[in-house]
Amino acid sequence: MTELQGSDDGDRHIAAVAAELEWLSTVIEARVRDFAASYPFGTLPPPPAVDPLSRIGEVIAGANLEEDGRVMLALALAPHLQPSLLDPFFVRNTVLDRPFTEFGGQIRAHGSAFLPTGETALFLIGGTDLAARTRAARLLDPQHMLRQMGIVSLDAPREGGPPIGGVLNVPREQVAYLATGQMSKPDYASDFPARRLTTDLSWDDLVLPPDVIDQIEHISGWLQHEHRILHDWGLKRSLAPGYRALFYGPPGTGKTLTAALLGQRAGLDVYRIDLSMVVSKYIGETEKNLAGVFDQAAHKNWILFFDEADALFGARSSGTSSNDRYANQEVAYLLQRIETCPSLVILATNLRGNIDDAFSRRFQSLVGFTKPDAAQRLRLWQGVVAGGLPVAGDVDLPTLAKNHELVGGAIVNVVRHASISALRRGRDDVSQADLIGGISSEMRKEGRTP
Ligand SMILES: Nc1ncnc2c1ncn2[C@@H]1O[C@H](COP(=O)(O)OP(=O)(O)OP(=O)(O)O)[C@@H](O)[C@H]1O
Ligand SMILES: [Mg+2]
């Protein structure tokens, strides 16, 4: 597919979006002009022919959009791509010296951009005609295809106003998709409290005792058969949505790796939530960002991975200071979202002791990761070396595995250390001494002696 996407082809997406926006601009001018002159609203100016191979063309066809739907989509896109296009809405009502209520919209807190609301869409499509507005209002319905497809969203209105007072929006990655044809994964944004988790390792690289593997296969089985179980076998009525798993065990035993592999195998994206970003003093903001993560997880069937989830259990009931109370509010919110999340949610912790029974009951799987025994350590060593590490003839992995109690994460570190040592000495392979040196360094880090 990438083969076929030359730059010409990439341009068609933005060209089609630009045509829609240009048309929106004529719609806005016509409406504002007629409104100011108290003319009755005519029909919408004719829309451009749409390129069916462009992304926005696919959406227009897929959601069966007529002119009114196209106005709404272009309007929701405008603040992202061409905010000045909405400037005509800044015209003030000179009689009352305030913006026209009829235009709806909100002014962005910092800066001066106009953010369209549902009200703005109704004004453009239906004007002040009640019947036309009522017909247009179905576009804002949560059941409408544009909402269902996750392309247009309608924020909650301010201070309990009517729903049409909510800001119309297009999620950032959908904007990028429509404009460039490429799906960007939100693994970059600094205000997005989640990062995508991936691995280059494969299922066969995972070294765990058979009973743990079996538990993980079970979770994988859920991902594979969820639809059948819920729908064909009718358990949707009885089961709480989603699936929750707790991974506990010492550092470096493969919890994060396993989460990444579950996603890789099921073809689902895994997002790791940074709890340090979540439990902060900017309570409202975090909650909003987090709500976004859960919404997207539900919509796109992401796997959510909460690392260092101890923060959740610890803060749960203790604490009387106002900071703790805030933390508790955050935690209560999080737990509630975790419990109702329709996708797989994995919580990871190093401590099992802290988790009370009431909490454990909320999980469908509790998976204990243990430190590997000698045989497993040998497989871990072999796995790391198998990637192409050149090893000298004196390297004796069985002995290393037998004599040194290292977890998988430590073995990876040792091999890195040994590789640097070898190259620093001008060698082009790693010797047993390099590996022993790496082990000493790793043990010192952990405060142990080799
Ligand atoms: N059981 C394992 N099988 C294969 N590789 C492993 C295993 N455990 C650890 N590793 C290797 O060590 C690396 C680090 O492990 P990982 O980050 O998954 O540990 P963790 O249990 O999440 O640790 P922490 O509790 O510190 O987050 C992995 O990317 C992998 O290369
Ligand atoms: Mg981890």
Short mmCIF file of C-alpha atoms and ligand atoms in Angstrom, two decimals:
data_model
loop_
_atom_site.label_atom_id
_atom_site.label_comp_id
_atom_site.label_asym_id
_atom_site.label_seq_id
_atom_site.Cartn_x
_atom_site.Cartn_y
_atom_site.Cartn_z
CA MET A 1 0.00 0.00 0.00
CA THR A 2 2.79 2.42 0.85
CA GLU A 3 4.25 1.56 -2.54
CA LEU A 4 1.28 3.11 -4.26
CA GLN A 5 1.14 6.18 -2.09
CA GLY A 6 3.37 8.55 -3.98
CA SER A 7 3.37 12.20 -2.99
CA ASP A 8 0.73 12.95 -5.62
CA ASP A 9 -1.53 10.52 -3.92
CA GLY A 10 -0.80 12.04 -0.52
CA ASP A 11 -1.75 15.46 -1.87
CA ARG A 12 -5.20 14.35 -2.89
CA HIS A 13 -6.23 14.03 0.77
CA ILE A 14 -5.34 17.56 1.73
CA ALA A 15 -6.70 18.89 -1.59
CA ALA A 16 -10.09 17.33 -0.90
CA VAL A 17 -10.11 18.72 2.65
CA ALA A 18 -9.15 22.17 1.36
CA ALA A 19 -12.05 22.08 -1.10
CA GLU A 20 -14.49 21.28 1.71
CA LEU A 21 -13.12 24.11 3.83
CA GLU A 22 -13.31 26.57 0.96
CA TRP A 23 -16.92 25.62 0.47
CA LEU A 24 -17.55 26.01 4.21
CA SER A 25 -16.13 29.51 3.93
CA THR A 26 -18.71 30.44 1.27
CA VAL A 27 -21.44 28.88 3.41
CA ILE A 28 -20.40 30.96 6.42
CA GLU A 29 -20.21 34.17 4.42
CA ALA A 30 -23.61 33.60 2.86
CA ARG A 31 -25.24 32.76 6.18
CA VAL A 32 -23.74 35.62 8.14
CA ARG A 33 -24.59 38.06 5.34
CA ASP A 34 -28.22 36.91 5.11
CA PHE A 35 -28.52 36.90 8.86
CA ALA A 36 -27.17 40.46 9.17
CA ALA A 37 -29.56 41.64 6.46
CA SER A 38 -32.45 39.69 8.00
CA TYR A 39 -32.95 37.84 4.70
CA PRO A 40 -34.55 34.43 4.86
CA PHE A 41 -31.95 31.68 4.49
CA GLY A 42 -31.71 30.18 1.04
CA THR A 43 -30.34 26.79 0.14
CA LEU A 44 -26.67 26.09 0.82
CA PRO A 45 -24.19 27.09 -1.88
CA PRO A 46 -23.44 23.98 -4.00
CA PRO A 47 -20.71 21.79 -2.50
CA PRO A 48 -17.64 20.81 -4.51
CA ALA A 49 -17.40 17.44 -6.22
CA VAL A 50 -15.57 15.20 -3.82
CA ASP A 51 -12.63 13.00 -4.73
CA PRO A 52 -13.88 9.52 -3.77
CA LEU A 53 -10.33 8.25 -3.25
CA SER A 54 -9.46 10.93 -0.73
CA ARG A 55 -9.84 10.13 2.95
CA ILE A 56 -12.51 12.74 3.45
CA GLY A 57 -14.25 11.37 0.34
CA GLU A 58 -14.26 7.93 1.92
CA VAL A 59 -15.78 9.35 5.09
CA ILE A 60 -18.41 11.29 3.18
CA ALA A 61 -19.40 8.14 1.30
CA GLY A 62 -19.05 5.86 4.33
CA ALA A 63 -21.21 8.00 6.57
CA ASN A 64 -23.59 8.79 3.74
CA LEU A 65 -23.18 12.51 4.23
CA GLU A 66 -25.35 15.01 2.44
CA GLU A 67 -24.62 18.71 2.32
CA ASP A 68 -25.62 19.33 5.92
CA GLY A 69 -23.35 16.56 7.21
CA ARG A 70 -20.49 17.91 5.14
CA VAL A 71 -21.00 21.35 6.64
CA MET A 72 -20.77 19.87 10.10
CA LEU A 73 -17.63 17.88 9.31
CA ALA A 74 -15.87 20.86 7.69
CA LEU A 75 -16.93 23.08 10.58
CA ALA A 76 -15.46 20.68 13.13
CA LEU A 77 -12.22 20.50 11.13
CA ALA A 78 -11.83 24.25 10.62
CA PRO A 79 -10.33 25.18 14.03
CA HIS A 80 -7.58 22.63 13.44
CA LEU A 81 -6.72 23.54 9.88
CA GLN A 82 -7.95 27.05 9.11
CA PRO A 83 -9.25 28.83 12.20
CA SER A 84 -9.42 32.22 10.44
CA LEU A 85 -12.21 30.82 8.33
CA LEU A 86 -14.47 31.20 11.35
CA ASP A 87 -13.65 34.88 11.90
CA PRO A 88 -16.97 36.09 10.44
CA PHE A 89 -18.58 34.75 13.60
CA PHE A 90 -16.80 37.45 15.58
CA VAL A 91 -19.23 40.06 14.19
CA ARG A 92 -20.89 41.60 17.20
CA ASN A 93 -24.50 42.41 17.77
CA THR A 94 -24.21 46.21 17.88
CA VAL A 95 -27.57 46.63 19.58
CA LEU A 96 -26.60 44.49 22.55
CA ASP A 97 -22.81 44.87 22.16
CA ARG A 98 -22.12 41.18 22.46
CA PRO A 99 -21.58 38.27 20.08
CA PHE A 100 -24.71 36.95 18.42
CA THR A 101 -26.26 34.18 20.47
CA GLU A 102 -27.42 32.63 17.21
CA PHE A 103 -23.85 31.80 16.15
CA GLY A 104 -23.13 29.72 19.23
CA GLY A 105 -19.44 28.93 19.58
CA GLN A 106 -16.87 29.48 22.28
CA ILE A 107 -13.75 31.57 22.33
CA ARG A 108 -10.64 29.57 23.12
CA ALA A 109 -9.21 30.47 26.52
CA HIS A 110 -5.74 31.46 25.31
CA GLY A 111 -5.78 33.20 21.98
CA SER A 112 -8.71 34.32 20.02
CA ALA A 113 -9.84 31.37 17.94
CA PHE A 114 -13.54 30.66 17.57
CA LEU A 115 -14.52 27.13 18.51
CA PRO A 116 -17.75 26.03 16.83
CA THR A 117 -20.41 24.39 18.95
CA GLY A 118 -23.41 22.29 17.99
CA GLU A 119 -25.32 25.57 17.95
CA THR A 120 -22.98 26.93 15.26
CA ALA A 121 -23.66 23.90 13.07
CA LEU A 122 -27.41 24.29 13.48
CA PHE A 123 -27.16 27.97 12.58
CA LEU A 124 -25.24 27.24 9.37
CA ILE A 125 -27.49 24.41 8.31
CA GLY A 126 -30.88 25.47 9.55
CA GLY A 127 -30.53 29.20 10.18
CA THR A 128 -33.19 30.48 12.53
CA ASP A 129 -35.89 28.30 11.02
CA LEU A 130 -37.10 25.99 13.75
CA ALA A 131 -38.14 23.12 11.49
CA ALA A 132 -34.87 23.18 9.56
CA ARG A 133 -32.91 23.31 12.80
CA THR A 134 -34.80 20.36 14.18
CA ARG A 135 -33.97 18.35 11.07
CA ALA A 136 -30.33 19.41 11.36
CA ALA A 137 -30.18 18.47 15.03
CA ARG A 138 -30.14 14.78 14.17
CA LEU A 139 -26.61 15.33 12.87
CA LEU A 140 -25.54 15.93 16.46
CA ASP A 141 -27.14 12.78 17.71
CA PRO A 142 -24.68 10.34 19.36
CA GLN A 143 -26.02 7.69 16.97
CA HIS A 144 -25.05 9.68 13.89
CA MET A 145 -22.39 7.96 11.80
CA LEU A 146 -19.86 10.76 12.18
CA ARG A 147 -20.10 10.42 15.96
CA GLN A 148 -20.14 6.62 15.83
CA MET A 149 -17.07 6.54 13.61
CA GLY A 150 -15.26 8.70 16.16
CA ILE A 151 -14.66 11.43 13.60
CA VAL A 152 -16.75 14.22 15.07
CA SER A 153 -17.20 14.61 18.81
CA LEU A 154 -19.39 16.95 20.79
CA ASP A 155 -17.92 17.98 24.13
CA ALA A 156 -20.06 18.29 27.21
CA PRO A 157 -21.61 21.77 27.30
CA ARG A 158 -20.47 24.34 29.81
CA GLU A 159 -22.28 24.55 33.13
CA GLY A 160 -25.05 22.18 32.33
CA GLY A 161 -26.28 24.00 29.22
CA PRO A 162 -28.12 22.16 26.45
CA PRO A 163 -26.07 19.54 24.58
CA ILE A 164 -25.87 21.67 21.44
CA GLY A 165 -23.78 24.14 23.45
CA GLY A 166 -20.91 21.61 23.45
CA VAL A 167 -17.86 22.27 21.27
CA LEU A 168 -17.73 20.33 18.02
CA ASN A 169 -14.39 18.70 17.52
CA VAL A 170 -12.40 16.20 15.53
CA PRO A 171 -9.82 14.15 17.45
CA ARG A 172 -6.30 15.16 16.53
CA GLU A 173 -5.32 11.89 14.97
CA GLN A 174 -8.44 11.92 12.80
CA VAL A 175 -7.51 15.38 11.55
CA ALA A 176 -4.11 14.05 10.58
CA TYR A 177 -5.71 11.02 8.96
CA LEU A 178 -8.13 13.07 6.87
CA ALA A 179 -5.51 15.61 5.85
CA THR A 180 -2.59 13.29 5.10
CA GLY A 181 -4.10 9.87 4.64
CA GLN A 182 -1.81 8.48 7.34
CA MET A 183 -3.03 7.36 10.71
CA SER A 184 -0.81 8.91 13.33
CA LYS A 185 -0.81 7.09 16.62
CA PRO A 186 -0.96 9.44 19.55
CA ASP A 187 2.29 8.33 21.15
CA TYR A 188 3.86 11.75 21.12
CA ALA A 189 1.55 14.30 22.68
CA SER A 190 2.85 15.63 25.97
CA ASP A 191 -0.60 16.19 27.42
CA PHE A 192 -1.73 12.70 26.55
CA PRO A 193 -1.03 10.60 29.63
CA ALA A 194 -0.43 7.39 27.70
CA ARG A 195 2.33 6.03 25.50
CA ARG A 196 2.13 3.24 23.01
CA LEU A 197 3.89 0.11 24.10
CA THR A 198 5.45 -2.15 21.48
CA THR A 199 8.09 -4.84 21.40
CA ASP A 200 10.34 -6.40 18.78
CA LEU A 201 10.34 -9.66 20.70
CA SER A 202 7.82 -12.38 19.87
CA TRP A 203 5.62 -14.75 21.82
CA ASP A 204 8.28 -17.49 21.61
CA ASP A 205 10.81 -15.27 23.37
CA LEU A 206 8.68 -15.17 26.49
CA VAL A 207 10.17 -17.36 29.21
CA LEU A 208 7.78 -18.13 32.05
CA PRO A 209 6.66 -21.20 34.01
CA PRO A 210 4.00 -23.27 32.19
CA ASP A 211 1.20 -22.33 34.60
CA VAL A 212 1.88 -18.63 34.07
CA ILE A 213 2.02 -19.11 30.32
CA ASP A 214 -1.32 -20.88 30.60
CA GLN A 215 -2.85 -17.90 32.40
CA ILE A 216 -1.55 -15.56 29.75
CA GLU A 217 -2.86 -17.80 26.99
CA HIS A 218 -6.20 -17.53 28.76
CA ILE A 219 -6.17 -13.75 28.50
CA SER A 220 -5.13 -14.08 24.90
CA GLY A 221 -8.06 -16.46 24.45
CA TRP A 222 -10.41 -13.78 25.71
CA LEU A 223 -9.07 -11.30 23.17
CA GLN A 224 -9.49 -13.84 20.43
CA HIS A 225 -12.96 -15.08 21.33
CA GLU A 226 -14.52 -12.12 23.10
CA HIS A 227 -17.01 -11.43 20.35
CA ARG A 228 -18.19 -15.00 20.16
CA ILE A 229 -18.56 -15.32 23.92
CA LEU A 230 -20.43 -12.08 24.36
CA HIS A 231 -22.62 -12.09 21.28
CA ASP A 232 -22.97 -15.57 19.81
CA TRP A 233 -22.98 -17.27 23.17
CA GLY A 234 -25.14 -14.58 24.70
CA LEU A 235 -23.06 -13.76 27.77
CA LYS A 236 -23.17 -10.02 27.15
CA ARG A 237 -26.19 -9.80 29.42
CA SER A 238 -24.45 -11.37 32.39
CA LEU A 239 -20.84 -10.23 32.13
CA ALA A 240 -19.42 -6.86 33.10
CA PRO A 241 -17.81 -5.25 30.07
CA GLY A 242 -14.13 -5.77 29.30
CA TYR A 243 -11.50 -7.86 31.04
CA ARG A 244 -9.19 -6.88 33.90
CA ALA A 245 -5.89 -8.55 34.71
CA LEU A 246 -3.40 -7.89 37.47
CA PHE A 247 0.26 -8.71 36.83
CA TYR A 248 2.35 -8.82 39.98
CA GLY A 249 5.92 -9.81 40.64
CA PRO A 250 9.50 -8.56 41.00
CA PRO A 251 10.98 -5.99 38.62
CA GLY A 252 12.37 -7.28 35.34
CA THR A 253 10.34 -10.50 35.21
CA GLY A 254 8.45 -9.69 32.01
CA LYS A 255 5.22 -7.96 33.03
CA THR A 256 5.55 -5.08 30.59
CA LEU A 257 6.84 -7.39 27.87
CA THR A 258 3.85 -9.69 28.31
CA ALA A 259 1.41 -6.79 27.96
CA ALA A 260 3.11 -5.73 24.74
CA LEU A 261 3.04 -9.30 23.41
CA LEU A 262 -0.66 -9.73 24.15
CA GLY A 263 -1.36 -6.69 22.00
CA GLN A 264 1.02 -7.79 19.29
CA ARG A 265 -0.61 -11.20 19.06
CA ALA A 266 -4.16 -9.87 18.97
CA GLY A 267 -3.30 -7.04 16.58
CA LEU A 268 -4.36 -4.44 19.15
CA ASP A 269 -2.49 -1.34 20.27
CA VAL A 270 -1.30 -1.30 23.86
CA TYR A 271 -1.13 2.01 25.69
CA ARG A 272 0.84 2.39 28.89
CA ILE A 273 -0.60 4.94 31.27
CA ASP A 274 1.83 6.97 33.24
CA LEU A 275 0.31 7.19 36.70
CA SER A 276 2.73 9.89 37.76
CA MET A 277 1.12 12.12 35.17
CA VAL A 278 -2.30 11.13 36.30
CA VAL A 279 -2.13 11.78 40.01
CA SER A 280 -1.10 15.40 39.84
CA LYS A 281 -2.36 18.65 41.16
CA TYR A 282 -4.06 19.62 37.93
CA ILE A 283 -6.97 17.47 38.85
CA GLY A 284 -9.51 18.67 36.31
CA GLU A 285 -7.05 18.54 33.42
CA THR A 286 -5.80 15.07 34.20
CA GLU A 287 -9.25 13.75 34.58
CA LYS A 288 -10.14 15.14 31.19
CA ASN A 289 -7.01 13.69 29.58
CA LEU A 290 -7.62 10.39 31.21
CA ALA A 291 -11.23 10.38 30.12
CA GLY A 292 -9.88 10.81 26.59
CA VAL A 293 -7.68 7.75 27.00
CA PHE A 294 -10.56 5.62 28.20
CA ASP A 295 -12.87 6.90 25.46
CA GLN A 296 -10.33 6.08 22.79
CA ALA A 297 -9.57 2.72 24.39
CA ALA A 298 -13.24 1.85 24.21
CA HIS A 299 -13.58 3.13 20.69
CA LYS A 300 -10.46 1.58 19.19
CA ASN A 301 -10.24 -1.46 21.37
CA TRP A 302 -6.89 -0.50 22.85
CA ILE A 303 -5.35 -2.53 25.62
CA LEU A 304 -4.60 -0.27 28.58
CA PHE A 305 -1.57 -1.02 30.72
CA PHE A 306 -1.22 0.72 34.08
CA ASP A 307 2.32 0.37 35.31
CA GLU A 308 3.23 0.79 38.96
CA ALA A 309 -0.38 0.44 39.84
CA ASP A 310 0.55 0.35 43.56
CA ALA A 311 -0.24 4.05 43.52
CA LEU A 312 -3.85 3.02 43.05
CA PHE A 313 -4.11 0.55 45.88
CA GLY A 314 -2.09 2.59 48.33
CA ALA A 315 -4.13 5.75 48.01
CA ARG A 316 -7.41 3.95 48.03
CA SER A 317 -8.63 4.33 51.57
CA SER A 318 -5.94 6.12 53.54
CA GLY A 319 -5.23 9.80 53.69
CA THR A 320 -6.92 12.78 55.21
CA SER A 321 -4.98 15.76 53.89
CA SER A 322 -6.55 17.65 51.02
CA ASN A 323 -3.88 16.35 48.65
CA ASP A 324 -4.73 12.81 49.60
CA ARG A 325 -8.36 13.57 49.14
CA TYR A 326 -7.67 14.76 45.63
CA ALA A 327 -5.57 11.70 45.00
CA ASN A 328 -8.44 9.60 46.30
CA GLN A 329 -10.88 11.31 43.99
CA GLU A 330 -8.58 10.60 41.08
CA VAL A 331 -8.21 7.01 42.17
CA ALA A 332 -11.93 6.54 42.62
CA TYR A 333 -12.49 7.92 39.15
CA LEU A 334 -9.79 5.69 37.70
CA LEU A 335 -11.09 2.57 39.37
CA GLN A 336 -14.56 3.30 38.15
CA ARG A 337 -13.33 3.78 34.58
CA ILE A 338 -11.19 0.66 34.80
CA GLU A 339 -14.16 -1.32 35.99
CA THR A 340 -16.43 -0.19 33.17
CA CYS A 341 -13.83 -0.15 30.41
CA PRO A 342 -14.96 -2.48 27.62
CA SER A 343 -11.41 -3.41 26.62
CA LEU A 344 -8.60 -5.34 28.28
CA VAL A 345 -7.06 -3.41 31.17
CA ILE A 346 -3.84 -4.68 32.73
CA LEU A 347 -2.51 -3.37 36.01
CA ALA A 348 1.08 -4.15 36.95
CA THR A 349 2.69 -3.96 40.35
CA ASN A 350 5.74 -5.26 42.19
CA LEU A 351 3.76 -5.77 45.38
CA ARG A 352 1.10 -8.33 45.84
CA GLY A 353 0.69 -7.81 49.57
CA ASN A 354 -1.08 -4.48 49.31
CA ILE A 355 -4.01 -5.77 47.37
CA ASP A 356 -7.03 -6.62 49.44
CA ASP A 357 -9.62 -9.24 48.58
CA ALA A 358 -12.31 -6.76 47.62
CA PHE A 359 -9.90 -5.37 45.09
CA SER A 360 -8.74 -8.75 43.79
CA ARG A 361 -12.32 -9.78 43.08
CA ARG A 362 -12.53 -7.12 40.39
CA PHE A 363 -9.91 -8.92 38.31
CA GLN A 364 -10.62 -11.79 35.96
CA SER A 365 -6.95 -12.83 36.09
CA LEU A 366 -4.28 -12.46 38.76
CA VAL A 367 -0.97 -13.42 37.23
CA GLY A 368 2.08 -13.89 39.43
CA PHE A 369 5.42 -13.35 37.69
CA THR A 370 8.29 -15.12 39.44
CA LYS A 371 12.04 -14.96 39.20
CA PRO A 372 13.26 -17.50 36.65
CA ASP A 373 14.90 -20.76 37.75
CA ALA A 374 18.19 -21.94 36.26
CA ALA A 375 16.58 -23.64 33.25
CA GLN A 376 14.52 -20.54 32.48
CA ARG A 377 17.57 -18.33 32.92
CA LEU A 378 19.39 -20.41 30.33
CA ARG A 379 16.55 -19.88 27.88
CA LEU A 380 16.64 -16.14 28.64
CA TRP A 381 20.40 -15.99 27.98
CA GLN A 382 19.99 -17.96 24.78
CA GLY A 383 17.15 -15.74 23.69
CA VAL A 384 19.17 -12.55 24.06
CA VAL A 385 22.18 -14.01 22.28
CA ALA A 386 20.01 -15.41 19.48
CA GLY A 387 19.36 -11.91 18.14
CA GLY A 388 22.82 -12.02 16.50
CA LEU A 389 25.26 -11.26 19.33
CA PRO A 390 28.75 -12.45 18.30
CA VAL A 391 30.09 -14.54 21.20
CA ALA A 392 33.62 -15.77 21.77
CA GLY A 393 34.34 -19.49 22.04
CA ASP A 394 34.79 -19.37 25.82
CA VAL A 395 31.27 -18.20 26.52
CA ASP A 396 29.45 -20.74 28.68
CA LEU A 397 25.81 -19.82 29.07
CA PRO A 398 24.72 -22.89 31.10
CA THR A 399 27.26 -22.01 33.79
CA LEU A 400 26.19 -18.37 33.86
CA ALA A 401 22.56 -19.46 34.12
CA LYS A 402 23.32 -21.91 36.92
CA ASN A 403 25.51 -19.62 39.02
CA HIS A 404 23.81 -16.26 38.77
CA GLU A 405 20.27 -15.58 39.88
CA LEU A 406 19.27 -12.89 37.46
CA VAL A 407 15.85 -11.91 36.15
CA GLY A 408 15.25 -11.38 32.43
CA GLY A 409 15.55 -7.63 32.71
CA ALA A 410 18.93 -7.99 34.42
CA ILE A 411 20.22 -10.40 31.78
CA VAL A 412 19.42 -7.87 29.08
CA ASN A 413 21.35 -5.23 31.02
CA VAL A 414 24.31 -7.55 31.50
CA VAL A 415 24.52 -8.25 27.79
CA ARG A 416 24.42 -4.55 27.00
CA HIS A 417 27.21 -3.88 29.50
CA ALA A 418 29.28 -6.76 28.14
CA SER A 419 28.85 -5.57 24.54
CA ILE A 420 30.09 -2.09 25.41
CA SER A 421 33.09 -3.55 27.27
CA ALA A 422 34.01 -5.78 24.33
CA LEU A 423 33.81 -2.95 21.80
CA ARG A 424 35.72 -0.59 24.05
CA ARG A 425 38.57 -3.08 24.09
CA GLY A 426 38.49 -3.23 20.30
CA ARG A 427 37.08 -6.76 20.16
CA ASP A 428 34.39 -7.83 17.77
CA ASP A 429 32.84 -10.47 19.97
CA VAL A 430 31.74 -10.77 23.58
CA SER A 431 33.76 -12.99 25.92
CA GLN A 432 32.86 -14.81 29.11
CA ALA A 433 34.87 -12.21 31.05
CA ASP A 434 32.81 -9.41 29.50
CA LEU A 435 29.65 -11.15 30.64
CA ILE A 436 30.99 -11.76 34.16
CA GLY A 437 31.97 -8.07 34.30
CA GLY A 438 28.44 -7.18 33.25
CA ILE A 439 27.01 -9.40 35.97
CA SER A 440 29.17 -7.69 38.63
CA SER A 441 28.00 -4.32 37.47
CA GLU A 442 24.35 -5.40 37.51
CA MET A 443 24.71 -6.91 41.01
CA ARG A 444 26.29 -3.70 42.31
CA LYS A 445 23.38 -1.76 40.91
CA GLU A 446 20.99 -3.97 42.82
CA GLY A 447 23.11 -3.70 45.96
CA ARG A 448 24.03 -7.39 45.81
CA THR A 449 27.45 -8.96 45.55
CA PRO A 450 28.09 -11.35 42.67
N1 LIG B 1 9.93 -13.62 31.31
C1 LIG B 1 10.68 -13.05 30.36
N2 LIG B 1 10.83 -13.63 29.16
C2 LIG B 1 11.59 -13.06 28.21
N3 LIG B 1 12.22 -11.89 28.37
C3 LIG B 1 12.12 -11.26 29.55
C4 LIG B 1 11.34 -11.81 30.60
N4 LIG B 1 11.40 -10.98 31.65
C5 LIG B 1 12.16 -9.96 31.28
N5 LIG B 1 12.61 -10.11 30.02
C6 LIG B 1 13.47 -9.17 29.30
O1 LIG B 1 13.71 -8.07 30.15
C7 LIG B 1 13.13 -6.89 29.65
C8 LIG B 1 12.49 -6.10 30.78
O2 LIG B 1 11.37 -6.80 31.28
P1 LIG B 1 9.99 -6.09 31.63
O3 LIG B 1 10.12 -4.63 31.41
O4 LIG B 1 8.89 -6.77 30.92
O5 LIG B 1 9.90 -6.36 33.19
P2 LIG B 1 8.79 -5.90 34.22
O6 LIG B 1 8.32 -7.11 34.92
O7 LIG B 1 7.78 -5.09 33.52
O8 LIG B 1 9.62 -5.01 35.22
P3 LIG B 1 9.15 -3.76 36.15
O9 LIG B 1 8.39 -4.34 37.28
O10 LIG B 1 10.46 -3.16 36.56
O11 LIG B 1 8.37 -2.86 35.27
C9 LIG B 1 12.15 -7.36 28.61
O12 LIG B 1 11.96 -6.41 27.60
C10 LIG B 1 12.82 -8.61 28.08
O13 LIG B 1 13.83 -8.26 27.16
MG MG B 2 7.37 -3.05 33.66
#
